[in-house]
Amino acid sequence: MLTARPNLARDILIAAVALALLLLLPYVWPNKMINDLVIRVSAFALFATSLNLLVGYTGMVSFGHGMFFGFGAYAFGLSMQRLGVSIPTAFLITVLSSALLGLVVGAISIRLKDIYFSFITLAFQMLLYSTVIAWVPLTGGDQGLMGGIPRPPFLGVDLSIEAHRYAFAVTVMVAGLLILRQIVESPFGYTLRMIRDNTERASFLGINVFRAKLTAFVIAGVFGAIGGMVMALFVSGAYPEFVNWTMSGEGIFMIMLGGLSTFIGPAAGALILSVLNDVITRGTEHHGLFLGAVILLFALGLRKGVTDFIADWLRLNREAGSRGGN
Amino acid sequence: MNLVALTECLTSASCLVTQTTSGLIIGMLLFLVAAGLTLIFGVLKVVNFTHGSFYMLGAYLALTVNGLTNSYFLAVLAAAIGVALVALVFERFFMSKVYGSNVLMQLLVCYAFILIMDDAVKIIWGPEFKSMGMAAAFQKPPLFIAGGIVPVFYLFLIIVTLIISVVLWLIITRTRFGTVVRAAAVNPSMVSALGINTGLVFSGVFMLGGMLAGLAGGLAAPVRSLTAGMGFSILIESFIVTVIGGMGSIAGALLGSIMIGLVRSFGSIGFPLFVEGLMFLLMAIILILKPSGLLGKEG
């Protein structure tokens, strides 16, 4: 690209301010519970925003995105445990292997449209899940990756220190969201929107729809896997729940809760659902019952995400303002 | 991988008989679930992700009724009727509210119900594995067919599921309800314009689908261990079946179910650790060759 996107500077500024605020948070409000929440939300924000690249921007309702989250956690954990590589190398292995996974699963799944696509992605996720459960010598089966993930220092960063872990997680999250933002605002991002709104027209205009969708699928998979990697670093392990279908269900709920028509909506949804999950887990042992009830209330009552309401409200205000000016 | 064992089995009549029977049972029970799923999809264009939970509920209802009455027949009947009623409530008060919305809302409602039903089962029946035990009527020495061992109950299951399939086929092709259902699958607004209450048809289809899943759960209860997660694994298999056979095609569901049943039973001998993988492999191959499924319509 020869011409820089007009809003690039603004996006970088917002990202820098957000990162600075998040990095300052532990000094202003030193609270381990809040720190842990921010790290988990960082992982989920990457997961949900990457899912929204498919659902919100391309109209591909993947119900198997948890596959990448879990794969990222296991790929990273196994690289560290078995290969004894440095964290940046393990990061690279995670990115490359999840891209390969996205390429294979995507090449098969994208042949199917609409709801067929949803459940073939789910089926692939469950294949990975049953492999993780069955391949005990490698993955530890339903116990998960045990023994902790080694965290050797690199470039002056020591992730065995909690403050470093926090800074690393929020930096990866903000950088990841900034990159995803550039992707959705690029010409490629607008191609995806056109495919979502009118696939036929896009292909008449000479766009290779299959290739564009596959590219989106691979990109989303890689960022979903990075989310899983942040999670694996945080819990120092990887568990089958990361690969289970409920992960994908939660991802869908996150983007709906936050609102899929704004870029930041899914990340907001990740925050809301994480807080909600904490509250439910603390209050009752019947987690499914209560989370299910909340989801039903949302789906049958609210029907729109939080940032959708804010966006509507802002638009109404602006319209009222312009009317008042006339 | 154990190809030697597989070859030995394929060349021995006794092993062939035993594995084919067990494959047919897996397949026919799967068919009852997948048929409801594909029927609901064909008419309502909604994928009912809670269908596996209906199967699970059927199995647990059968467990309780069997415990109370000691009658396997009543247990299966209760499973079918009970789940049909649950399906009706689910359709009328929840699912019908999101027919017009996008797929995401339907996914969310189903997701919520899977969570709620799994938790409800844990609360009512407890989180541990349950088993129902074989009814006294079937505690007989197994039959020997060509040297292969076939338990009496297995034979009973195959016959009963075959009868249900024939009845289902007769309902769809020979009754007025079936005609309306087939018409609604093609053009619901035209059916509605002809003065037929499509809302009622939708509820009926949902009930029929739920009843089939409940039946499958009840029938399978003596030979399966019951647990809160059992619904989801059969849901995934039903999806694979419908993708292989073609969404909306009941004949396709039958073909796909039997294929999956045989792959499971023979695969467990040749590739014991990769049985699930084999099913996905089969699905992937069929999707690449014919994306609309074996008996699905193009487009």
XYZ file of C-alpha atoms in Angstrom:
625
model
C 0.000 0.000 0.000
C 1.404 3.336 -1.006
C -1.207 5.463 0.712
C -1.571 5.001 4.432
C -5.077 4.519 5.728
C -6.357 7.881 7.014
C -7.368 6.467 10.396
C -4.166 4.519 10.961
C -2.648 7.226 13.156
C -5.849 7.448 15.186
C -5.970 3.663 15.684
C -2.347 3.573 16.833
C -3.021 6.443 19.232
C -6.074 4.682 20.715
C -4.098 1.445 21.036
C -1.189 3.226 22.722
C -3.468 4.988 25.202
C -5.356 1.740 25.948
C -2.086 -0.119 26.448
C -0.716 2.608 28.729
C -3.892 2.599 30.832
C -3.863 -1.201 31.117
C -0.170 -1.197 32.079
C -0.784 1.480 34.708
C -3.788 -0.341 36.185
C -1.820 -2.639 38.555
C -0.025 0.396 40.024
C -3.215 2.409 40.487
C -5.258 -0.562 41.685
C -3.021 -3.385 42.918
C -5.443 -6.279 43.138
C -4.550 -9.819 42.113
C -8.139 -10.676 41.225
C -8.375 -7.757 38.807
C -4.974 -8.598 37.289
C -6.014 -12.193 36.693
C -9.286 -11.046 35.184
C -7.482 -8.703 32.775
C -5.148 -11.505 31.638
C -8.038 -13.887 31.009
C -10.021 -11.185 29.234
C -6.950 -10.476 27.065
C -6.950 -14.096 25.914
C -10.702 -14.111 25.305
C -10.678 -10.706 23.610
C -8.269 -12.044 20.973
C -10.393 -15.177 20.664
C -13.699 -13.301 20.298
C -12.399 -10.554 17.996
C -10.817 -13.112 15.665
C -14.099 -15.060 15.618
C -15.890 -11.857 14.685
C -13.627 -11.493 11.642
C -15.499 -14.571 10.397
C -18.982 -14.034 11.851
C -19.426 -10.277 11.781
C -17.247 -9.253 8.839
C -17.461 -12.225 6.477
C -20.789 -13.760 7.505
C -19.226 -17.163 8.190
C -20.812 -18.458 11.387
C -18.094 -20.748 12.691
C -19.223 -22.834 15.636
C -15.813 -24.457 15.995
C -13.554 -21.525 16.715
C -12.718 -22.966 20.134
C -10.669 -25.502 18.162
C -8.047 -22.827 17.520
C -8.088 -21.511 21.066
C -7.468 -25.004 22.427
C -5.006 -25.873 19.683
C -3.005 -22.735 20.442
C -2.845 -23.596 24.132
C -1.730 -27.179 23.466
C 0.678 -26.319 20.639
C 2.371 -23.698 22.772
C 2.407 -25.821 25.924
C 3.767 -28.876 24.101
C 6.455 -26.864 22.289
C 7.669 -25.516 25.603
C 7.469 -28.841 27.445
C 8.716 -31.253 24.799
C 10.979 -29.204 22.549
C 12.471 -26.957 25.242
C 12.508 -23.992 22.864
C 12.399 -20.316 23.823
C 9.059 -18.556 24.184
C 9.368 -16.580 20.914
C 10.159 -19.830 19.044
C 7.181 -21.580 20.656
C 5.062 -18.578 19.709
C 6.207 -18.932 16.105
C 5.524 -22.686 16.117
C 2.019 -21.992 17.474
C 1.310 -19.390 14.814
C 2.572 -21.537 11.930
C 0.907 -24.758 13.053
C -2.435 -23.047 13.702
C -2.228 -21.432 10.260
C -1.719 -24.911 8.794
C -4.670 -26.253 10.798
C -6.791 -23.336 9.570
C -5.730 -24.028 5.996
C -6.723 -27.714 6.113
C -9.964 -27.307 8.088
C -10.877 -24.183 6.128
C -10.258 -25.752 2.716
C -12.791 -28.470 3.548
C -15.315 -26.444 5.567
C -15.612 -23.425 3.285
C -17.124 -25.642 0.600
C -20.226 -25.667 2.772
C -22.537 -22.716 3.156
C -24.495 -21.239 6.040
C -25.472 -23.630 8.787
C -23.576 -26.541 7.177
C -20.422 -24.535 7.641
C -21.326 -23.979 11.295
C -21.508 -27.585 12.168
C -18.713 -28.908 10.055
C -16.440 -26.515 11.937
C -17.982 -27.815 15.154
C -17.396 -31.385 13.988
C -13.708 -30.658 13.339
C -13.421 -29.132 16.770
C -14.909 -32.248 18.350
C -12.451 -34.382 16.371
C -9.621 -32.393 17.905
C -11.279 -32.695 21.307
C -11.591 -36.471 21.124
C -7.993 -36.686 19.896
C -6.832 -34.656 22.903
C -8.833 -36.924 25.232
C -7.629 -40.148 23.585
C -3.939 -39.330 23.013
C -3.016 -39.570 26.689
C 0.798 -39.971 26.302
C 1.028 -36.661 24.449
C -1.749 -34.514 25.893
C -2.398 -36.059 29.310
C -5.966 -36.915 28.249
C -8.728 -35.439 30.363
C -6.209 -34.325 32.999
C -4.710 -31.804 30.589
C -1.050 -30.880 30.162
C 0.364 -31.432 33.625
C 3.614 -30.360 35.240
C 3.428 -26.701 34.261
C 4.791 -24.946 31.215
C 8.429 -23.792 31.595
C 8.796 -20.043 31.218
C 12.456 -19.240 30.486
C 13.232 -15.493 30.310
C 13.661 -13.923 26.871
C 14.744 -10.395 25.885
C 14.575 -9.299 29.522
C 11.020 -10.597 29.925
C 10.547 -13.183 32.652
C 7.051 -14.597 32.459
C 7.403 -16.465 35.730
C 7.049 -13.024 37.362
C 3.413 -12.066 37.622
C 3.890 -8.423 36.640
C 5.727 -9.458 33.459
C 3.005 -11.960 32.642
C 0.391 -9.258 32.986
C 2.313 -6.804 30.822
C 2.974 -9.488 28.219
C -0.714 -10.506 28.019
C -2.078 -6.989 27.605
C 0.644 -6.073 25.099
C -0.066 -9.128 22.974
C -3.793 -8.406 23.180
C -3.536 -4.729 22.206
C -1.054 -5.488 19.406
C -3.278 -8.324 18.163
C -6.398 -6.168 18.142
C -4.506 -3.377 16.368
C -3.427 -5.789 13.625
C -6.948 -7.218 13.312
C -8.288 -3.677 13.114
C -5.901 -2.932 10.222
C -7.069 -6.104 8.481
C -10.776 -5.287 8.718
C -10.195 -1.700 7.578
C -7.987 -2.730 4.653
C -9.312 -3.315 1.126
C -9.264 -7.016 2.015
C -11.527 -6.270 4.993
C -13.991 -4.517 2.686
C -13.830 -7.456 0.301
C -14.924 -9.653 3.195
C -17.839 -7.322 3.934
C -18.901 -7.484 0.293
C -18.768 -11.290 0.401
C -20.954 -11.178 3.500
C -23.505 -8.834 1.923
C -23.554 -10.245 -1.592
C -21.353 -13.207 -2.401
C -22.541 -13.447 -5.986
C -21.743 -9.851 -6.726
C -18.296 -10.238 -5.217
C -17.497 -13.155 -7.489
C -18.870 -11.271 -10.533
C -16.429 -8.494 -9.710
C -13.637 -11.004 -10.116
C -12.978 -11.731 -6.459
C -11.879 -15.256 -5.680
C -14.422 -15.794 -2.912
C -13.021 -19.136 -1.825
C -9.528 -17.737 -1.434
C -10.719 -14.635 0.436
C -12.792 -16.737 2.838
C -9.935 -19.174 3.362
C -7.553 -16.296 4.080
C -10.003 -14.896 6.629
C -10.387 -18.332 8.186
C -6.634 -18.795 8.528
C -6.117 -15.290 9.971
C -8.939 -15.805 12.475
C -7.513 -19.200 13.410
C -4.045 -17.784 14.050
C -5.342 -14.999 16.312
C -7.656 -17.446 18.093
C -4.605 -19.641 18.726
C -2.648 -16.649 20.066
C -5.517 -16.121 22.503
C -5.156 -19.749 23.572
C -1.425 -19.264 23.981
C -1.940 -16.308 26.322
C -4.342 -18.503 28.295
C -1.841 -21.384 28.443
C 0.827 -19.015 29.757
C -1.570 -17.736 32.396
C -2.718 -21.109 33.745
C 0.671 -22.749 32.999
C -1.011 -25.659 31.258
C -3.657 -26.626 28.741
C -6.924 -28.374 29.494
C -9.457 -30.232 27.355
C -12.094 -27.600 28.225
C -10.166 -25.198 25.975
C -10.918 -27.462 22.993
C -14.454 -28.372 24.021
C -17.491 -27.068 22.135
C -18.552 -24.874 25.079
C -15.565 -22.676 24.219
C -17.075 -22.014 20.797
C -20.486 -21.426 22.353
C -18.979 -18.881 24.721
C -17.192 -17.209 21.816
C -20.477 -16.782 19.951
C -22.107 -15.457 23.106
C -19.230 -13.014 23.668
C -19.577 -11.431 20.253
C -23.365 -11.278 20.523
C -23.216 -9.864 24.035
C -20.718 -7.174 23.087
C -22.192 -6.545 19.658
C -20.816 -7.765 16.363
C -21.368 -4.591 14.367
C -18.583 -2.690 16.123
C -14.921 -3.650 16.110
C -14.495 -3.459 19.877
C -17.825 -5.205 20.634
C -16.450 -8.769 20.904
C -13.691 -7.635 23.279
C -16.325 -5.884 25.406
C -18.357 -9.100 25.307
C -15.294 -11.062 26.450
C -15.020 -8.760 29.463
C -18.736 -8.957 30.315
C -18.919 -12.745 29.985
C -15.734 -13.258 32.037
C -17.122 -11.137 34.878
C -20.465 -12.909 34.569
C -18.795 -16.331 34.685
C -16.857 -15.321 37.805
C -20.016 -14.123 39.526
C -21.947 -17.291 38.620
C -19.113 -19.590 39.673
C -18.814 -17.828 43.008
C -22.549 -17.802 43.649
C -23.637 -21.306 42.619
C -22.390 -24.713 41.590
C -25.044 -24.927 38.871
C -23.054 -22.917 36.384
C -24.799 -24.251 33.259
C -28.264 -23.590 34.598
C -27.586 -19.946 35.363
C -25.456 -19.161 32.338
C -28.139 -20.811 30.178
C -30.836 -18.657 31.760
C -28.780 -15.496 31.167
C -28.224 -16.477 27.527
C -31.960 -17.085 27.058
C -32.775 -13.706 28.594
C -30.320 -12.120 26.194
C -31.450 -13.999 23.075
C -35.175 -13.563 23.695
C -35.094 -10.205 25.478
C -32.208 -7.880 24.647
C -31.377 -9.303 21.231
C -28.613 -6.725 20.672
C -25.100 -6.334 21.989
C -24.020 -3.697 24.473
C -21.948 -1.724 21.968
C -24.864 -1.872 19.492
C -26.970 0.001 22.034
C -24.188 2.535 22.593
C -23.708 2.993 18.839
C -27.463 3.474 18.343
C -27.580 5.969 21.187
C -24.638 7.937 19.766
C -26.245 8.005 16.329
C -29.570 9.209 17.736
C -27.785 11.943 19.656
C -25.882 13.023 16.585
C -29.072 13.116 14.510
C -30.851 15.070 17.223
C -27.879 17.428 17.327
C -27.874 18.051 13.574
C -31.638 18.623 13.609
C -31.218 21.121 16.421
C -28.533 22.940 14.394
C -30.911 23.432 11.473
C -3.764 -49.560 13.782
C -4.399 -53.292 13.519
C -4.996 -54.263 9.911
C -4.292 -57.945 10.593
C -7.194 -58.135 13.042
C -9.420 -56.305 10.594
C -8.566 -58.667 7.732
C -9.098 -61.665 9.985
C -12.501 -60.319 10.993
C -13.541 -59.547 7.431
C -12.700 -63.093 6.349
C -14.411 -64.836 9.269
C -18.181 -65.299 9.080
C -18.671 -65.227 12.850
C -16.840 -61.953 13.329
C -18.567 -60.486 10.290
C -21.991 -61.308 11.754
C -21.164 -59.961 15.219
C -19.679 -56.704 13.948
C -22.393 -56.126 11.362
C -25.100 -56.531 14.014
C -23.426 -54.117 16.365
C -22.863 -51.704 13.476
C -26.522 -51.928 12.497
C -27.616 -51.129 16.051
C -25.384 -48.098 16.292
C -26.593 -47.061 12.854
C -30.307 -47.560 13.415
C -30.353 -45.736 16.769
C -28.362 -42.950 15.177
C -30.871 -42.884 12.335
C -33.771 -42.172 14.713
C -31.918 -39.138 16.044
C -30.638 -37.968 12.665
C -34.049 -38.438 10.999
C -35.632 -35.991 13.458
C -32.779 -33.545 12.976
C -33.023 -33.682 9.192
C -36.845 -33.508 9.269
C -36.803 -30.380 11.421
C -34.168 -28.858 9.179
C -36.065 -29.791 6.012
C -39.266 -28.086 7.123
C -38.163 -25.287 9.434
C -34.682 -24.613 7.988
C -33.482 -24.592 11.582
C -30.691 -26.785 12.860
C -31.782 -28.043 16.230
C -28.568 -28.214 18.235
C -30.560 -29.418 21.258
C -31.471 -32.650 19.489
C -28.775 -34.607 21.308
C -30.160 -33.363 24.606
C -33.559 -34.780 23.617
C -31.894 -38.173 23.152
C -30.210 -37.866 26.548
C -33.482 -36.877 28.204
C -35.200 -39.894 26.634
C -32.589 -42.232 28.084
C -32.904 -40.730 31.585
C -36.716 -40.744 31.498
C -36.597 -44.418 30.514
C -34.203 -45.072 33.406
C -36.605 -43.558 35.932
C -39.785 -45.118 34.550
C -38.078 -48.483 34.267
C -37.049 -48.176 37.897
C -40.603 -47.314 38.959
C -42.617 -49.775 36.867
C -39.993 -52.378 36.006
C -41.407 -52.362 32.476
C -39.072 -51.656 29.583
C -42.060 -51.103 27.290
C -43.526 -48.383 29.526
C -40.058 -46.872 29.922
C -39.616 -46.466 26.151
C -43.170 -45.153 25.799
C -42.582 -42.588 28.550
C -39.303 -41.533 26.909
C -41.031 -40.949 23.560
C -44.030 -39.057 24.957
C -42.073 -37.141 27.581
C -39.482 -35.882 25.132
C -42.158 -35.023 22.556
C -43.773 -32.757 25.165
C -40.437 -31.172 26.086
C -39.800 -30.582 22.376
C -43.217 -28.941 22.064
C -42.536 -26.561 24.967
C -39.069 -25.806 23.622
C -40.440 -25.050 20.157
C -43.499 -23.008 21.207
C -41.983 -20.858 23.929
C -38.366 -20.506 22.855
C -37.333 -21.648 19.394
C -40.343 -20.157 17.575
C -39.350 -16.732 18.917
C -36.127 -16.785 16.907
C -37.291 -18.347 13.614
C -37.086 -14.971 11.898
C -33.767 -13.934 13.432
C -30.360 -14.877 12.202
C -28.640 -18.198 12.779
C -26.657 -16.755 15.687
C -29.765 -16.230 17.825
C -30.930 -19.797 17.104
C -27.478 -21.077 18.014
C -27.578 -19.127 21.264
C -31.023 -20.414 22.280
C -29.910 -24.001 21.594
C -26.606 -23.462 23.388
C -28.499 -22.158 26.431
C -30.780 -25.190 26.406
C -27.933 -27.683 26.139
C -26.292 -26.053 29.181
C -29.565 -26.023 31.121
C -30.542 -29.616 30.261
C -27.064 -31.002 31.027
C -27.119 -29.251 34.396
C -30.718 -30.300 35.079
C -29.782 -33.935 34.433
C -26.866 -33.605 36.852
C -29.162 -32.116 39.500
C -32.001 -34.626 39.067
C -30.095 -37.848 38.356
C -26.635 -37.054 39.708
C -23.330 -36.468 37.914
C -22.092 -40.089 37.956
C -22.551 -42.675 35.184
C -25.853 -44.562 35.389
C -26.855 -47.837 33.817
C -30.336 -49.195 33.426
C -29.736 -52.925 33.148
C -31.345 -55.347 30.741
C -35.078 -56.061 31.011
C -35.875 -59.592 32.214
C -37.562 -60.453 28.930
C -34.233 -60.133 27.101
C -32.082 -62.003 29.591
C -31.857 -65.050 27.358
C -28.878 -66.882 25.917
C -27.641 -65.166 22.740
C -28.370 -66.539 19.305
C -25.602 -68.008 17.173
C -25.819 -67.000 13.544
C -23.082 -68.433 11.311
C -20.936 -68.768 14.406
C -21.403 -65.099 15.380
C -22.873 -64.166 18.751
C -26.033 -62.045 18.521
C -27.771 -61.087 21.804
C -31.566 -61.319 21.639
C -31.892 -57.662 22.598
C -29.788 -56.604 19.621
C -32.104 -58.454 17.265
C -35.086 -56.836 18.979
C -33.530 -53.364 18.604
C -32.876 -53.843 14.909
C -36.426 -55.032 14.267
C -38.052 -52.268 16.329
C -35.998 -49.492 14.754
C -36.778 -50.905 11.307
C -40.511 -50.866 12.118
C -40.253 -47.269 13.354
C -38.451 -46.290 10.150
C -41.187 -47.860 8.012
C -43.901 -46.123 10.053
C -42.052 -42.828 9.709
C -41.821 -43.356 5.960
C -45.552 -44.124 5.780
C -46.382 -41.010 7.828
C -44.315 -38.820 5.555
C -45.489 -40.291 2.254
C -49.022 -41.555 2.891
C -50.747 -39.326 5.440
C -52.214 -35.864 5.132
C -49.826 -34.640 7.830
C -46.931 -35.991 5.794
C -48.145 -34.279 2.645
C -48.455 -30.961 4.464
C -45.000 -31.433 5.968
C -43.458 -32.125 2.574
C -45.273 -29.124 1.096
C -44.150 -26.881 3.948
C -40.560 -27.945 3.334
C -40.808 -26.661 -0.246
C -42.913 -23.541 0.208
C -44.223 -22.652 3.669
C -45.896 -19.402 2.604
C -47.896 -21.199 -0.099
C -48.990 -23.802 2.457
C -50.002 -20.990 4.768
C -51.951 -19.266 1.971
C -53.910 -22.482 1.462
C -55.341 -22.032 4.931
C -53.081 -24.439 6.800
C -51.759 -23.298 10.145
C -48.027 -23.549 9.512
C -47.248 -22.760 13.137
C -49.080 -25.941 14.045
C -47.189 -27.902 11.385
C -43.870 -26.589 12.721
C -44.811 -27.634 16.261
C -45.901 -31.030 14.975
C -42.622 -31.575 13.155
C -40.650 -30.537 16.214
C -42.688 -32.921 18.374
C -42.205 -35.765 15.905
C -38.468 -35.097 15.777
C -38.273 -34.895 19.569
C -40.270 -38.095 19.901
C -37.879 -39.952 17.593
C -34.887 -38.738 19.615
C -36.641 -39.713 22.856
C -37.434 -43.145 21.425
C -33.815 -43.623 20.445
C -32.681 -42.604 23.929
C -35.193 -44.923 25.599
C -34.399 -47.860 23.342
C -30.663 -47.399 23.788
C -30.794 -46.995 27.578
C -30.154 -50.693 28.422
C -27.016 -50.864 26.274
C -25.496 -47.435 26.964
C -24.097 -45.863 30.103
C -25.982 -42.684 30.850
C -24.140 -39.453 31.554
C -24.858 -35.743 31.224
C -22.593 -35.392 28.189
C -24.107 -38.251 26.173
C -26.349 -35.950 24.152
C -23.574 -33.973 22.606
C -21.625 -36.882 21.160
C -24.704 -38.279 19.413
C -25.481 -34.780 18.156
C -22.102 -34.595 16.457
C -22.596 -38.045 14.934
C -26.059 -37.052 13.684
C -24.536 -33.998 12.046
C -21.984 -36.160 10.317
C -24.786 -38.472 9.191
C -26.872 -35.636 7.780
C -23.889 -34.113 6.026
C -23.021 -37.482 4.479
C -26.606 -38.286 3.497
C -27.644 -34.783 2.505
C -29.460 -32.309 4.758
C -33.241 -32.646 4.699
C -33.187 -36.134 3.133
C -34.528 -38.899 5.373
C -33.361 -41.646 3.012
C -29.945 -39.978 3.090
C -30.014 -40.050 6.889
C -30.702 -43.801 6.799
C -27.848 -44.425 4.383
C -25.478 -42.182 6.351
C -26.435 -43.732 9.699
C -25.767 -47.276 8.543
C -22.461 -46.218 6.987
C -21.398 -44.564 10.248
C -22.593 -47.566 12.277
C -20.514 -49.969 10.200
C -17.497 -47.656 10.210
C -17.712 -47.516 13.997
C -18.067 -51.257 14.548
C -15.438 -52.410 12.038
C -13.227 -49.384 12.717
C -13.027 -50.327 16.393
C -11.246 -53.527 15.326
C -8.897 -52.062 12.738
C -8.232 -48.607 14.212
C -9.326 -48.673 17.872
C -7.886 -45.238 18.687
C -8.981 -43.556 15.478
C -12.670 -44.513 15.212
C -13.841 -40.901 15.529
C -11.221 -39.859 13.026
C -12.526 -42.436 10.520
C -16.007 -40.890 10.641
C -14.612 -37.449 9.952
C -12.428 -38.821 7.191
C -15.477 -40.407 5.552
C -17.358 -37.142 5.864
C -14.497 -35.091 4.456
C -14.139 -37.399 1.433
C -17.862 -37.258 0.664
C -17.920 -33.497 1.081
C -15.087 -33.067 -1.355
C -16.687 -35.383 -3.912
C -20.281 -34.223 -3.423
C -20.727 -31.165 -1.169
C -24.518 -31.570 -0.981
C -24.278 -35.086 0.472
C -24.997 -38.459 -1.109
C -28.762 -37.976 -1.505
C -28.987 -34.211 -0.978
C -30.291 -31.790 -3.546
C -27.722 -29.687 -5.374
C -27.454 -26.033 -4.525
